[in-house]
């Protein structure tokens, strides 16, 4: 009897232990697709026990589906429960895509009431749309009452979340609270969040136990209130350094790629002081393009003004924003656009805003009409052109003026695609005849077409070998971009001149004209087309091929750029069997700021062995030059 009692007690204990184990497995998830060694195993179990998350039951088994994207509706419920709140019952839904009375409605309404979501979705909540990573930073900051004010003046640790990003403050908050580390130097704000990732983030926000090790804060933490602007990187694999020394590899703390954006704190000689993670760092300024306060490239100069008094240059179009610099009276400045009574200008290569009414417009001096009695220069930059020459109009509403200046009486207007007889050219003015009427038009808006002889004869073409001098461009071992572009550019020049063109180059040796110098050179020499030659690079050595860029500028003359870019790009691709990376729109200074058809061609990738072998072989270099020449010829052959 005694033995039977003992046996019975043991059975009860075993059954109880079994029940307890099963209960725990169920309460902690018991998901078929979450192994004990899964990165988020512990955090998922923690949230299951709190009732924050649950899985999917399929054929008697429970799955968590960690790789599925988490939706806005799921997130609303998870953060309301995790923040220890209850659903809100309403009589009328706040959103057309959320049905009142459903479980989803209660959690969405409560999340909105508590301010967990930024409501800018035009009357819809979009419950089935995947949550983006920038939205996530906002939701977690608000739901777990993280103090974001402490990070308003701290620059983003990520290259893809610049000072203009609307969620920068919240991304900073979850970074500096140990909730996320991003992916290297990028946060990927528009990326989506998986269910496993969101479990990790919620657990870290909810419990200090799961927080990541907090970033070490140097005494000299970048202060966003000191930012003077932002730049966009123009090349791949640009080194970020902790000192201004390009000769050392020891000071490299990371790299950024073309299109990445960085906040700038100062311009120090050839260097830009930026920030990486939570420390000040440096990049070489040649490989970055300044943006305006809205994150856009500057575009074309609209006019020039002169300051009428000493004025401040501001980061934004507001006198309450940071002062970048001060400009004395009677200083001439370019104007890129007007914003709420301020002019966007550029001082010492840094964009900023000045009060418009503290300036006066500079009168533009246009060339006077040629004096028939005056003998022409025996070798002028733009010799008068006579004979069988047509001009095809490349913009709409082109004025024909009585005299060769922009204030002269308008005799009529020309439409895009119309042809005029060109009688003579002087500087940037062409005397034309159209429907028995003779007048003057700005030749930038004419495609000049020889009707006899070589299509290239007398055309003024600017060939721009990229980089040079102190700026080698991309390099690999003993090969540098500046040498390759000069060799190819010189060959193109020779070929064009042999066909009768007048060809000019901003550099003919190892010198470094700035991008704006190249633009100014083009305008000073009355160029008719502009071709800039470059060599590409990438961190991924598999990247290869030819690509050609044009800039979309005001009006519709950019269609001429596309024609020119397409002809040159296709010639190189076909003649040298290069991978076709195609023609693309991107505003480089040299192409965006010129008022003529202008392109920038990337011959190939110096970082790719196949492309490099071609660009460093004289036989192939000749073919690159021949292809660019043929592309330009094709452009002028097209009537």
Short mmCIF file of C-alpha atoms in Angstrom, two decimals, residues 229-527:
data_model
loop_
_atom_site.label_atom_id
_atom_site.label_comp_id
_atom_site.label_asym_id
_atom_site.label_seq_id
_atom_site.Cartn_x
_atom_site.Cartn_y
_atom_site.Cartn_z
CA UNK A 229 25.12 72.49 -45.37
CA UNK A 230 24.89 69.04 -46.86
CA UNK A 231 26.63 67.34 -49.78
CA UNK A 232 25.96 64.42 -52.07
CA UNK A 233 28.88 62.11 -52.82
CA UNK A 234 29.72 61.91 -56.54
CA UNK A 235 31.87 58.76 -56.63
CA UNK A 236 31.84 55.25 -55.21
CA UNK A 237 34.26 54.11 -52.52
CA UNK A 238 35.12 57.59 -51.19
CA UNK A 239 37.19 57.26 -48.02
CA UNK A 240 36.02 58.81 -44.75
CA UNK A 241 39.04 59.73 -42.63
CA UNK A 242 39.52 60.88 -39.06
CA UNK A 243 42.31 63.27 -40.11
CA UNK A 244 42.98 65.44 -43.17
CA UNK A 245 45.66 63.19 -44.62
CA UNK A 246 45.12 61.30 -47.88
CA UNK A 247 48.55 59.64 -47.77
CA UNK A 248 47.72 57.34 -44.87
CA UNK A 249 45.46 54.30 -44.83
CA UNK A 250 45.47 54.12 -41.04
CA UNK A 251 43.09 57.09 -40.74
CA UNK A 252 40.36 55.57 -42.94
CA UNK A 253 37.29 54.89 -40.79
CA UNK A 254 34.85 53.98 -43.56
CA UNK A 255 33.69 54.66 -47.10
CA UNK A 256 30.67 56.22 -48.79
CA UNK A 257 29.32 55.77 -52.30
CA UNK A 258 27.85 57.89 -55.07
CA UNK A 259 24.53 59.38 -53.98
CA UNK A 260 25.22 59.13 -50.24
CA UNK A 261 24.61 62.36 -48.34
CA UNK A 262 26.60 63.89 -45.51
CA UNK A 263 26.18 66.93 -43.31
CA UNK A 264 29.03 69.44 -43.50
CA UNK A 265 30.38 71.38 -40.53
CA UNK A 266 33.24 73.24 -42.20
CA UNK A 267 35.26 73.60 -45.38
CA UNK A 268 38.94 73.25 -44.49
CA UNK A 269 41.06 73.71 -47.60
CA UNK A 270 40.52 70.70 -49.87
CA UNK A 271 38.58 68.87 -47.15
CA UNK A 272 35.03 68.86 -45.87
CA UNK A 273 34.51 68.32 -42.15
CA UNK A 274 31.63 65.86 -41.88
CA UNK A 275 30.55 63.27 -39.33
CA UNK A 276 30.54 59.50 -39.28
CA UNK A 277 28.76 57.63 -36.52
CA UNK A 278 29.16 60.06 -33.62
CA UNK A 279 32.52 61.65 -34.43
CA UNK A 280 33.84 64.36 -36.73
CA UNK A 281 35.53 63.03 -39.86
CA UNK A 282 36.76 64.30 -43.22
CA UNK A 283 36.21 63.65 -46.93
CA UNK A 284 37.98 65.12 -49.94
CA UNK A 285 35.67 67.88 -51.21
CA UNK A 286 36.35 67.24 -54.91
CA UNK A 287 34.11 64.16 -54.71
CA UNK A 288 31.09 65.84 -53.17
CA UNK A 289 28.48 68.23 -54.51
CA UNK A 290 26.76 70.74 -52.22
CA UNK A 291 22.95 70.68 -52.01
CA UNK A 292 20.50 73.37 -51.04
CA UNK A 293 18.49 73.40 -47.78
CA UNK A 294 15.84 71.18 -49.38
CA UNK A 295 18.40 68.57 -50.40
CA UNK A 296 18.40 69.47 -54.11
CA UNK A 297 21.33 70.26 -56.40
CA UNK A 298 21.77 73.96 -57.11
CA UNK A 299 20.89 73.89 -60.81
CA UNK A 300 21.59 76.82 -63.09
CA UNK A 301 22.47 80.39 -62.14
CA UNK A 302 19.37 82.52 -62.74
CA UNK A 303 21.09 85.89 -62.46
CA UNK A 304 23.79 87.80 -60.59
CA UNK A 305 23.34 90.38 -57.86
CA UNK A 306 25.56 92.79 -55.96
CA UNK A 307 25.24 93.26 -52.20
CA UNK A 308 24.20 96.78 -51.18
CA UNK A 309 25.41 96.38 -47.57
CA UNK A 310 27.21 93.87 -45.34
CA UNK A 311 24.91 90.85 -45.13
CA UNK A 312 24.75 87.42 -43.53
CA UNK A 313 24.65 84.13 -45.42
CA UNK A 314 22.27 81.65 -43.75
CA UNK A 315 21.98 77.85 -43.90
CA UNK A 316 18.24 78.16 -44.59
CA UNK A 317 15.96 80.84 -45.99
CA UNK A 318 15.43 82.27 -42.53
CA UNK A 319 17.29 84.79 -40.39
CA UNK A 320 16.82 82.47 -37.40
CA UNK A 321 18.95 79.73 -38.98
CA UNK A 322 22.71 79.39 -38.57
CA UNK A 323 24.89 82.08 -40.12
CA UNK A 324 27.48 80.48 -42.42
CA UNK A 325 29.43 83.61 -43.26
CA UNK A 326 29.21 87.36 -43.76
CA UNK A 327 29.62 89.14 -47.10
CA UNK A 328 30.72 92.75 -47.47
CA UNK A 329 28.97 95.41 -49.52
CA UNK A 330 29.46 95.54 -53.31
CA UNK A 331 30.22 91.84 -53.68
CA UNK A 332 28.87 90.12 -56.79
CA UNK A 333 27.04 86.83 -56.09
CA UNK A 334 25.21 84.25 -58.24
CA UNK A 335 21.51 83.58 -57.64
CA UNK A 336 20.19 80.04 -58.15
CA UNK A 337 16.62 80.57 -56.98
CA UNK A 338 14.37 82.76 -54.84
CA UNK A 339 12.73 81.39 -51.66
CA UNK A 340 10.40 83.54 -49.54
CA UNK A 341 12.33 86.75 -49.98
CA UNK A 342 15.76 85.10 -49.87
CA UNK A 343 18.19 84.29 -52.66
CA UNK A 344 19.97 80.93 -52.79
CA UNK A 345 23.59 81.83 -53.57
CA UNK A 346 27.06 80.40 -53.17
CA UNK A 347 29.93 81.89 -51.16
CA UNK A 348 33.36 80.19 -51.14
CA UNK A 349 31.79 77.11 -52.79
CA UNK A 350 29.20 76.76 -49.97
CA UNK A 351 25.49 77.35 -50.76
CA UNK A 352 23.50 79.64 -48.49
CA UNK A 353 20.65 82.13 -48.39
CA UNK A 354 20.81 85.93 -48.37
CA UNK A 355 18.08 88.54 -47.91
CA UNK A 356 17.01 89.49 -51.44
CA UNK A 357 16.27 93.15 -50.72
CA UNK A 358 19.84 93.66 -49.50
CA UNK A 359 21.06 93.25 -53.09
CA UNK A 360 20.55 94.75 -56.50
CA UNK A 361 20.54 92.98 -59.84
CA UNK A 362 23.65 93.09 -61.98
CA UNK A 363 22.94 94.35 -65.49
CA UNK A 364 23.86 91.61 -67.93
CA UNK A 365 26.15 92.91 -70.63
CA UNK A 366 25.24 91.29 -73.92
CA UNK A 367 27.50 91.48 -76.96
CA UNK A 368 26.70 94.38 -79.25
CA UNK A 369 25.67 93.83 -82.83
CA UNK A 370 28.69 93.39 -85.09
CA UNK A 371 29.85 96.54 -86.82
CA UNK A 372 29.98 95.85 -90.58
CA UNK A 373 32.73 98.45 -90.99
CA UNK A 374 34.94 96.81 -88.40
CA UNK A 375 37.46 94.32 -89.74
CA UNK A 376 37.23 90.93 -88.06
CA UNK A 377 39.98 89.58 -85.88
CA UNK A 378 42.26 87.51 -88.13
CA UNK A 379 41.80 84.56 -85.75
CA UNK A 380 38.75 85.21 -83.57
CA UNK A 381 37.46 82.65 -81.08
CA UNK A 382 34.21 82.44 -83.05
CA UNK A 383 34.86 83.27 -86.70
CA UNK A 384 31.86 84.55 -88.66
CA UNK A 385 30.08 81.65 -90.32
CA UNK A 386 28.43 82.14 -93.69
CA UNK A 387 27.18 79.80 -96.34
CA UNK A 388 24.72 76.98 -96.26
CA UNK A 389 24.14 76.76 -92.51
CA UNK A 390 20.81 76.00 -90.83
CA UNK A 391 19.83 76.29 -87.20
CA UNK A 392 17.22 73.99 -85.68
CA UNK A 393 15.44 75.64 -82.74
CA UNK A 394 15.74 73.55 -79.55
CA UNK A 395 13.29 75.44 -77.27
CA UNK A 396 9.84 76.94 -77.60
CA UNK A 397 9.17 80.70 -77.74
CA UNK A 398 12.70 81.64 -78.79
CA UNK A 399 12.88 85.39 -79.36
CA UNK A 400 14.16 86.85 -82.64
CA UNK A 401 15.52 90.27 -81.76
CA UNK A 402 16.22 93.32 -83.85
CA UNK A 403 19.78 93.60 -82.54
CA UNK A 404 22.26 91.20 -80.94
CA UNK A 405 21.41 91.83 -77.31
CA UNK A 406 18.81 90.59 -74.84
CA UNK A 407 17.09 93.98 -74.42
CA UNK A 408 16.55 94.66 -78.10
CA UNK A 409 13.09 94.75 -79.66
CA UNK A 410 11.52 91.31 -80.19
CA UNK A 411 10.62 90.86 -83.84
CA UNK A 412 8.97 87.48 -83.41
CA UNK A 413 9.15 84.09 -81.76
CA UNK A 414 10.33 80.69 -82.97
CA UNK A 415 8.95 77.30 -81.97
CA UNK A 416 10.91 74.21 -81.10
CA UNK A 417 11.83 72.20 -84.19
CA UNK A 418 11.66 75.11 -86.66
CA UNK A 419 14.64 75.78 -88.94
CA UNK A 420 16.23 79.14 -89.63
CA UNK A 421 18.86 80.18 -92.14
CA UNK A 422 21.99 81.23 -90.25
CA UNK A 423 23.76 84.08 -92.00
CA UNK A 424 26.56 84.78 -89.55
CA UNK A 425 27.62 84.14 -85.96
CA UNK A 426 29.30 86.51 -83.56
CA UNK A 427 30.08 85.21 -80.08
CA UNK A 428 26.77 83.82 -78.73
CA UNK A 429 24.56 85.66 -81.23
CA UNK A 430 23.46 84.30 -84.59
CA UNK A 431 22.01 86.47 -87.33
CA UNK A 432 19.21 84.44 -88.86
CA UNK A 433 16.57 84.72 -91.54
CA UNK A 434 13.15 83.20 -90.99
CA UNK A 435 10.17 83.75 -93.25
CA UNK A 436 11.92 86.69 -94.95
CA UNK A 437 12.61 88.32 -91.61
CA UNK A 438 16.19 88.87 -90.43
CA UNK A 439 17.13 89.21 -86.77
CA UNK A 440 19.29 87.80 -84.01
CA UNK A 441 18.87 84.79 -81.69
CA UNK A 442 21.10 83.36 -78.96
CA UNK A 443 22.90 80.47 -80.62
CA UNK A 444 22.74 78.30 -77.47
CA UNK A 445 19.16 77.52 -78.50
CA UNK A 446 20.03 76.52 -82.05
CA UNK A 447 21.51 73.25 -83.21
CA UNK A 448 23.82 74.43 -85.99
CA UNK A 449 23.69 72.16 -89.01
CA UNK A 450 26.05 72.37 -91.98
CA UNK A 451 24.17 71.69 -95.18
CA UNK A 452 27.29 70.97 -97.19
CA UNK A 453 30.73 69.62 -96.38
CA UNK A 454 31.63 67.94 -93.09
CA UNK A 455 28.90 68.25 -90.40
CA UNK A 456 31.62 69.12 -87.85
CA UNK A 457 33.22 71.99 -89.79
CA UNK A 458 33.37 75.22 -87.73
CA UNK A 459 31.51 73.73 -84.79
CA UNK A 460 32.88 74.89 -81.42
CA UNK A 461 33.23 71.79 -79.24
CA UNK A 462 34.49 71.64 -75.65
CA UNK A 463 36.22 68.39 -74.66
CA UNK A 464 36.79 68.20 -70.91
CA UNK A 465 39.25 65.60 -69.55
CA UNK A 466 38.03 65.01 -65.99
CA UNK A 467 40.10 65.73 -62.86
CA UNK A 468 43.80 66.67 -63.14
CA UNK A 469 46.59 68.21 -61.08
CA UNK A 470 46.05 67.72 -57.35
CA UNK A 471 42.90 65.75 -58.11
CA UNK A 472 43.87 62.38 -59.62
CA UNK A 473 40.31 61.04 -59.65
CA UNK A 474 39.96 57.33 -59.09
CA UNK A 475 43.15 55.29 -59.17
CA UNK A 476 44.36 51.71 -59.20
CA UNK A 477 48.02 50.88 -58.62
CA UNK A 478 49.92 53.13 -61.06
CA UNK A 479 46.86 54.04 -63.14
CA UNK A 480 44.91 57.22 -62.46
CA UNK A 481 41.73 58.65 -63.92
CA UNK A 482 43.28 62.03 -64.71
CA UNK A 483 45.88 60.47 -67.02
CA UNK A 484 43.39 58.24 -68.83
CA UNK A 485 40.91 61.06 -69.44
CA UNK A 486 43.61 63.41 -70.73
CA UNK A 487 44.93 60.79 -73.14
CA UNK A 488 41.45 59.99 -74.48
CA UNK A 489 40.40 63.65 -74.57
CA UNK A 490 43.48 64.71 -76.53
CA UNK A 491 42.85 62.00 -79.12
CA UNK A 492 39.21 63.09 -79.47
CA UNK A 493 40.36 66.69 -79.94
CA UNK A 494 42.74 65.68 -82.72
CA UNK A 495 40.05 63.71 -84.54
CA UNK A 496 37.49 66.53 -84.33
CA UNK A 497 39.98 69.14 -85.50
CA UNK A 498 40.89 66.96 -88.46
CA UNK A 499 37.21 67.13 -89.43
CA UNK A 500 37.23 70.93 -89.29
CA UNK A 501 35.81 71.54 -85.81
CA UNK A 502 37.18 74.18 -83.44
CA UNK A 503 38.00 72.23 -80.26
CA UNK A 504 38.94 73.65 -76.87
CA UNK A 505 39.88 71.87 -73.63
CA UNK A 506 39.72 73.32 -70.09
CA UNK A 507 42.98 71.51 -69.42
CA UNK A 508 45.63 70.26 -71.82
CA UNK A 509 48.10 69.15 -69.16
CA UNK A 510 48.21 68.05 -65.53
CA UNK A 511 46.30 71.01 -64.10
CA UNK A 512 43.15 71.18 -62.01
CA UNK A 513 40.41 73.55 -63.13
CA UNK A 514 37.45 73.34 -60.73
CA UNK A 515 34.08 72.19 -62.09
CA UNK A 516 32.89 75.80 -62.20
CA UNK A 517 36.15 76.81 -63.94
CA UNK A 518 35.26 74.33 -66.68
CA UNK A 519 31.77 75.80 -67.00
CA UNK A 520 33.16 79.34 -67.18
CA UNK A 521 35.74 78.25 -69.78
CA UNK A 522 32.96 76.81 -71.93
CA UNK A 523 30.90 79.99 -71.82
CA UNK A 524 33.90 82.27 -72.36
CA UNK A 525 34.73 80.36 -75.55
CA UNK A 526 31.13 80.26 -76.82
CA UNK A 527 31.01 76.46 -76.86
#
